[in-house]
Coordinates of C-alpha atoms and ligand atoms in Angstrom, one line a residue:
X26 CA 26.8 9.5 -22.2
X27 CA 28.9 7.1 -20.4
X28 CA 29.5 9.5 -16.9
X29 CA 26.3 11.5 -17.0
X30 CA 25.0 11.7 -13.5
X31 CA 21.7 12.8 -12.0
X32 CA 20.1 12.4 -8.7
X33 CA 17.4 14.7 -7.1
X34 CA 18.5 17.0 -3.6
X35 CA 16.1 18.0 -1.5
X36 CA 15.7 21.9 -0.3
X37 CA 15.0 21.5 3.4
X38 CA 14.8 24.7 5.8
X39 CA 12.3 26.5 7.9
X40 CA 10.5 29.3 5.9
X41 CA 12.2 32.3 5.0
X42 CA 15.6 31.2 4.7
X43 CA 15.1 31.6 0.7
X44 CA 15.3 28.1 -0.3
X45 CA 12.9 29.5 -3.1
X46 CA 14.9 32.6 -4.1
X47 CA 17.4 29.3 -3.8
X48 CA 16.3 27.7 -6.7
X49 CA 15.0 30.3 -9.0
X50 CA 18.8 32.0 -9.2
X51 CA 20.1 28.5 -9.4
X52 CA 17.9 28.0 -12.2
X53 CA 18.6 31.4 -13.5
X54 CA 14.8 32.1 -14.5
X55 CA 11.6 32.5 -12.1
X56 CA 9.9 29.3 -10.9
X57 CA 8.9 29.7 -7.4
X58 CA 7.8 32.3 -5.6
X59 CA 9.5 34.3 -3.0
X60 CA 8.4 36.5 0.1
X61 CA 9.5 38.4 2.6
X62 CA 6.3 36.0 4.4
X63 CA 6.7 32.7 5.4
X64 CA 5.6 30.3 3.5
X65 CA 5.0 31.5 0.3
X66 CA 5.8 28.2 -1.2
X67 CA 3.0 25.9 -0.5
X68 CA 3.2 22.1 -2.8
X69 CA 6.4 20.3 -3.5
X70 CA 7.9 21.6 -6.4
X71 CA 10.6 20.3 -8.7
X72 CA 13.9 22.4 -10.1
X73 CA 15.7 20.9 -12.0
X74 CA 19.3 22.0 -13.6
X75 CA 21.1 20.0 -16.7
X76 CA 24.3 21.0 -17.4
X77 CA 26.2 19.2 -20.3
X78 CA 26.9 16.2 -17.8
X79 CA 25.2 16.4 -15.2
X80 CA 21.0 17.1 -14.6
X81 CA 20.4 18.2 -10.3
X82 CA 16.7 18.0 -9.8
X83 CA 15.6 19.8 -7.0
X84 CA 13.0 19.3 -5.1
X85 CA 12.1 22.6 -3.0
X86 CA 9.8 21.8 0.0
X87 CA 7.2 23.5 2.0
X88 CA 8.8 24.6 5.2
X89 CA 8.7 22.6 8.2
X90 CA 6.5 23.3 11.3
X91 CA 4.3 22.1 13.2
X92 CA 0.5 20.8 11.6
X93 CA -1.9 23.4 13.2
X94 CA -5.0 22.4 10.7
X95 CA -4.7 20.6 8.1
X96 CA -2.9 22.6 5.7
X97 CA 0.1 22.5 8.5
X98 CA -0.4 18.4 8.4
X99 CA -0.3 18.8 4.1
X100 CA 3.0 20.4 4.2
X101 CA 4.8 18.1 7.3
X102 CA 3.4 15.7 5.1
X103 CA 5.0 16.7 1.7
X104 CA 8.7 17.6 3.6
X105 CA 9.1 14.0 4.7
X106 CA 8.1 12.5 1.9
X107 CA 10.6 14.8 0.1
X108 CA 13.4 13.4 2.1
X109 CA 13.1 10.0 1.4
X110 CA 14.5 8.7 -1.5
X111 CA 16.7 12.0 -2.4
X112 CA 19.9 11.7 -3.8
X113 CA 21.0 14.4 -1.1
X114 CA 19.6 16.6 1.1
X115 CA 20.7 20.4 1.3
X116 CA 19.8 22.3 4.6
X117 CA 19.4 26.1 3.8
X118 CA 19.3 28.1 6.7
X119 CA 19.6 31.9 7.3
X120 CA 22.9 32.6 9.4
X121 CA 22.3 36.7 9.3
X122 CA 20.3 35.6 12.4
X123 CA 20.3 33.2 15.3
X124 CA 19.0 29.4 14.5
X125 CA 15.4 29.2 16.1
X126 CA 13.6 26.1 17.2
X127 CA 12.6 25.4 14.2
X128 CA 16.1 25.0 11.9
X129 CA 16.6 23.3 16.5
X130 CA 13.8 20.5 15.0
X131 CA 14.8 20.4 11.3
X132 CA 18.8 19.6 12.4
X133 CA 17.2 16.4 15.3
X134 CA 15.0 15.0 11.9
X135 CA 18.7 15.7 9.5
X136 CA 20.2 13.2 12.5
X137 CA 17.5 9.9 10.9
X138 CA 18.9 10.9 7.8
X139 CA 20.4 7.2 6.3
X140 CA 24.1 7.9 7.1
X141 CA 24.8 6.9 3.6
X142 CA 23.1 10.6 2.0
X143 CA 24.7 13.7 1.6
X144 CA 24.6 16.4 3.6
X145 CA 25.3 19.9 2.9
X146 CA 24.6 23.0 4.8
X147 CA 24.3 25.9 3.2
X148 CA 24.4 29.4 5.0
X149 CA 22.2 31.8 2.9
X150 CA 21.7 35.6 3.3
X151 CA 26.1 36.1 3.7
X152 CA 25.4 39.4 2.4
X153 CA 23.8 40.6 5.5
X154 CA 27.4 39.3 7.1
X155 CA 31.2 40.6 7.9
X156 CA 34.4 38.7 7.8
X157 CA 34.6 37.3 11.4
X158 CA 29.8 37.7 11.5
X159 CA 30.2 34.7 9.3
X160 CA 32.3 32.1 11.1
X161 CA 30.3 32.2 14.6
X162 CA 27.1 32.2 12.6
X163 CA 28.3 29.2 10.3
X164 CA 29.3 27.4 13.7
X165 CA 26.3 28.2 15.6
X166 CA 24.4 25.5 13.1
X167 CA 26.9 23.4 12.5
X168 CA 26.4 22.8 16.1
X169 CA 22.8 22.1 15.6
X170 CA 23.6 18.7 13.9
X171 CA 24.9 15.5 15.0
X172 CA 26.7 14.0 11.7
X173 CA 29.5 15.6 9.6
X174 CA 28.2 18.5 6.6
X175 CA 29.5 19.6 3.6
X176 CA 29.5 23.4 4.5
X177 CA 29.1 26.4 1.5
X178 CA 28.4 29.8 1.8
X179 CA 26.0 32.0 -0.2
X180 CA 23.5 34.7 -1.3
X181 CA 20.9 33.2 -3.4
X182 CA 19.6 36.4 -3.4
X183 CA 23.3 38.1 -4.9
X184 CA 24.3 34.9 -6.7
X185 CA 27.1 34.4 -5.3
X186 CA 28.9 31.4 -4.1
X187 CA 27.1 29.0 -6.6
X188 CA 29.1 27.7 -8.8
X189 CA 31.1 26.0 -5.8
X190 CA 27.7 24.4 -4.8
X191 CA 26.4 23.4 -8.1
X192 CA 30.3 21.4 -8.1
X193 CA 29.5 19.6 -4.9
X194 CA 26.3 18.8 -5.4
X195 CA 27.4 17.3 -8.9
X196 CA 30.1 15.4 -7.3
X197 CA 27.3 13.9 -5.1
X198 CA 25.4 12.7 -8.1
X199 CA 24.7 8.9 -8.8
X200 CA 26.3 8.5 -12.9
X201 CA 22.8 7.9 -14.0
X202 CA 20.8 8.8 -17.1
X203 CA 18.5 12.6 -17.3
X204 CA 15.1 11.7 -15.7
X205 CA 14.1 15.2 -17.9
X206 CA 14.5 16.8 -21.3
X207 CA 17.0 19.4 -20.7
X208 CA 13.7 21.9 -22.3
X209 CA 12.3 20.6 -18.8
X210 CA 13.1 23.5 -16.2
X211 CA 10.2 23.0 -13.4
X212 CA 7.0 20.0 -12.9
X213 CA 4.5 21.9 -12.2
X214 CA 2.3 23.9 -15.3
X215 CA 2.7 27.6 -15.9
X216 CA -1.3 27.6 -13.8
X217 CA -0.2 26.0 -10.7
X218 CA 2.8 28.8 -11.0
X219 CA 0.0 31.6 -11.9
X220 CA -2.0 31.4 -8.9
X221 CA 1.4 30.6 -6.7
X222 CA 2.7 34.5 -8.3
X223 CA -0.8 36.1 -7.8
X224 CA -1.1 35.0 -3.9
X225 CA 2.6 35.6 -3.7
X226 CA 1.9 39.7 -5.2
X227 CA -1.3 39.6 -2.6
X228 CA 1.6 38.6 0.2
X229 CA 3.7 41.3 -1.2
X230 CA 1.3 44.1 -1.2
X231 CA -1.3 43.1 1.7
X232 CA 1.9 43.5 4.2
X233 CA 0.0 42.3 7.6
X234 CA -3.4 42.9 7.0
X235 CA -4.0 39.5 5.9
X236 CA -2.6 36.5 7.5
X237 CA -2.2 32.7 5.7
X238 CA -5.3 32.7 4.9
X239 CA -5.4 34.1 1.6
X240 CA -5.4 31.4 -1.7
X241 CA -5.6 31.5 -5.0
X242 CA -7.8 29.4 -7.6
X243 CA -8.0 30.0 -11.5
X244 CA -10.8 29.8 -13.3
X245 CA -9.5 30.1 -16.2
X246 CA -6.2 29.4 -18.2
X247 CA -6.4 30.2 -22.2
X248 CA -4.2 31.4 -24.6
X249 CA -5.4 33.7 -26.9
X250 CA -5.2 33.8 -30.6
X251 CA -3.1 36.6 -30.7
X252 CA -0.5 34.8 -28.2
X253 CA -2.2 36.8 -24.8
X254 CA -2.7 33.8 -22.5
X255 CA -6.1 35.5 -20.5
X256 CA -6.1 34.5 -16.4
X257 CA -9.5 34.2 -14.6
X258 CA -8.8 33.9 -10.9
X259 CA -9.9 33.8 -7.8
X260 CA -8.7 35.0 -4.5
X261 CA -9.9 32.9 -1.7
X262 CA -9.9 34.6 1.9
X263 CA -12.0 33.4 5.2
X264 CA -13.5 36.0 6.6
X265 CA -16.2 39.5 5.0
X266 CA -13.4 41.7 6.3
X267 CA -11.0 40.8 4.8
X268 CA -12.4 40.9 1.3
X269 CA -13.1 44.0 2.4
X270 CA -8.8 44.6 2.4
X271 CA -8.1 42.9 -0.7
X272 CA -10.5 44.6 -3.1
X273 CA -9.8 48.0 -0.9
X274 CA -10.4 51.3 -1.6
X275 CA -12.1 52.2 -5.2
X276 CA -10.7 48.1 -5.2
X277 CA -7.0 50.1 -5.9
X278 CA -5.6 47.3 -3.6
X279 CA -6.6 44.3 -6.1
X280 CA -5.7 46.3 -9.0
X281 CA -2.7 46.3 -7.3
X282 CA -1.7 43.0 -6.9
X283 CA -3.6 41.9 -10.2
X284 CA -0.7 44.5 -11.8
X285 CA 2.1 43.1 -9.8
X286 CA 1.1 39.6 -10.5
X287 CA 0.7 39.9 -14.2
X288 CA 4.3 41.8 -14.7
X289 CA 5.4 38.3 -12.9
X290 CA 3.4 36.4 -15.2
X291 CA 4.1 37.9 -18.3
X292 CA 7.7 37.9 -16.9
X293 CA 7.7 34.2 -16.5
X294 CA 5.1 33.0 -19.4
X295 CA 7.5 35.1 -22.0
X296 CA 3.9 36.3 -23.5
X297 CA 1.4 38.8 -22.4
X298 CA -0.9 38.1 -19.7
X299 CA -4.7 39.6 -19.5
X300 CA -6.0 38.9 -15.9
X301 CA -9.0 39.6 -14.3
X302 CA -9.1 38.7 -10.4
X303 CA -12.1 38.0 -8.3
X304 CA -12.4 38.2 -4.4
X305 CA -14.3 35.0 -2.2
X306 CA -15.1 34.6 1.0
X307 CA -14.4 30.9 1.3
X308 CA -14.6 30.3 5.3
X309 CA -12.7 28.2 6.7
X310 CA -11.1 27.0 3.6
X311 CA -7.6 25.7 4.9
X312 CA -9.4 23.2 7.9
X313 CA -12.0 21.9 4.7
X314 CA -10.0 19.2 2.8
X315 CA -12.8 19.8 -0.1
X316 CA -11.6 23.2 -0.6
X317 CA -7.8 22.2 0.5
X318 CA -8.5 19.1 -2.8
X319 CA -10.1 21.9 -5.3
X320 CA -7.0 24.0 -4.8
X321 CA -4.4 21.2 -5.9
X322 CA -2.8 19.8 -2.9
X323 CA -3.3 16.5 -2.3
X324 CA -4.0 15.5 0.8
X325 CA -2.6 11.6 1.5
X326 CA -3.8 9.1 4.3
X327 CA -0.8 8.9 7.2
Ligands
GDP14 P1 11.4 30.2 1.6 O1 10.1 30.6 2.2 O2 12.6 29.4 2.2 O3 11.6 29.8 0.3 O4 12.4 31.8 1.6 P2 12.3 33.1 0.1 O5 13.5 32.3 -1.4 O6 10.1 33.3 -0.3 O7 12.8 34.4 0.5 C1 13.0 34.7 2.0 C2 12.6 36.0 1.9 O8 14.6 36.3 1.9 C3 13.3 37.2 0.5 O9 12.4 38.1 0.9 C4 14.0 36.8 -0.3 O10 14.4 37.9 -1.5 C5 15.1 36.4 0.7 N1 16.2 36.0 0.4 C6 16.1 35.3 0.3 N2 17.6 34.5 0.3 C7 18.8 35.9 -0.1 C8 19.9 36.4 0.6 O11 20.9 35.7 -0.6 N3 20.1 37.2 0.9 C9 19.7 38.8 1.6 N4 20.0 40.1 2.0 N5 18.0 37.8 1.6 C10 17.1 36.8 0.9
MG15 MG1 9.5 29.5 -0.9

């Protein structure tokens, strides 16, 4: 394949603009946790889209935000690292709302990109806007960046505008052989995705009662001879009061979280899942490196 094109695309955008939704839509399969609340995506994750003549490798980055504790620091490291050495940067914005301070900070960061790195501004959530509103919204974001960018209008949720986006990205990739096998769509293992999906289910069901102080640890992930995946996982919370909320009256909340998570993991893996959930208080886990490491966050030296 002499003309095969392949490359890495960093997907950048503040929390909640639809990065995970977009990558899932592009791949036609759920690999990333999506949440109406920010910061569901915690690790850097690849989404790999292979076509007959191209391979687009999307790097989904955790949201860029001010480091407030060790976990925040980690998220920023990951995002900055993703920006270096990619073949294009896709800046995703939520065009249904005005730019925020986070958008401004990202725009400033994008000003430091090497000029040879193509920048695409993808105005997402177009389904929420009509005609003239769209132009105004797009311009508000365009005005934030000092350099030129190609603009596409999409709805990740409705899978609209994605073909033109893929065509544009293909044209920007260097001629290079594929990096990954055709069948591989992500670099995360099923158990890591399962942990994210359990966390996503918990955040969905709990609404605003338990904030970000929640993490999921997979204690066992094994396949039974009948093809069922047996998963034992622990939901970690920061305080005793949160433990009660996660379990709920008569363990009803935990049951709901488990049911939702099981359905999502079954949809992802394509096989039946037996899921056993526990809840544990791990005081101040976000600031404890040992706990972060066990959860799979790799903290790097600066
Ligand atoms: P991330 O934090 O950038 O990864 O954002 P998510 O993919 O988790 O999405 C955040 C929220 O925005 C979820 O509730 C999505 O369903 C919603 N969302 C994503 N894309 C669209 C879109 O095109 N239109 C609308 N209306 N909602 C969207
Ligand atoms: Mg995400």
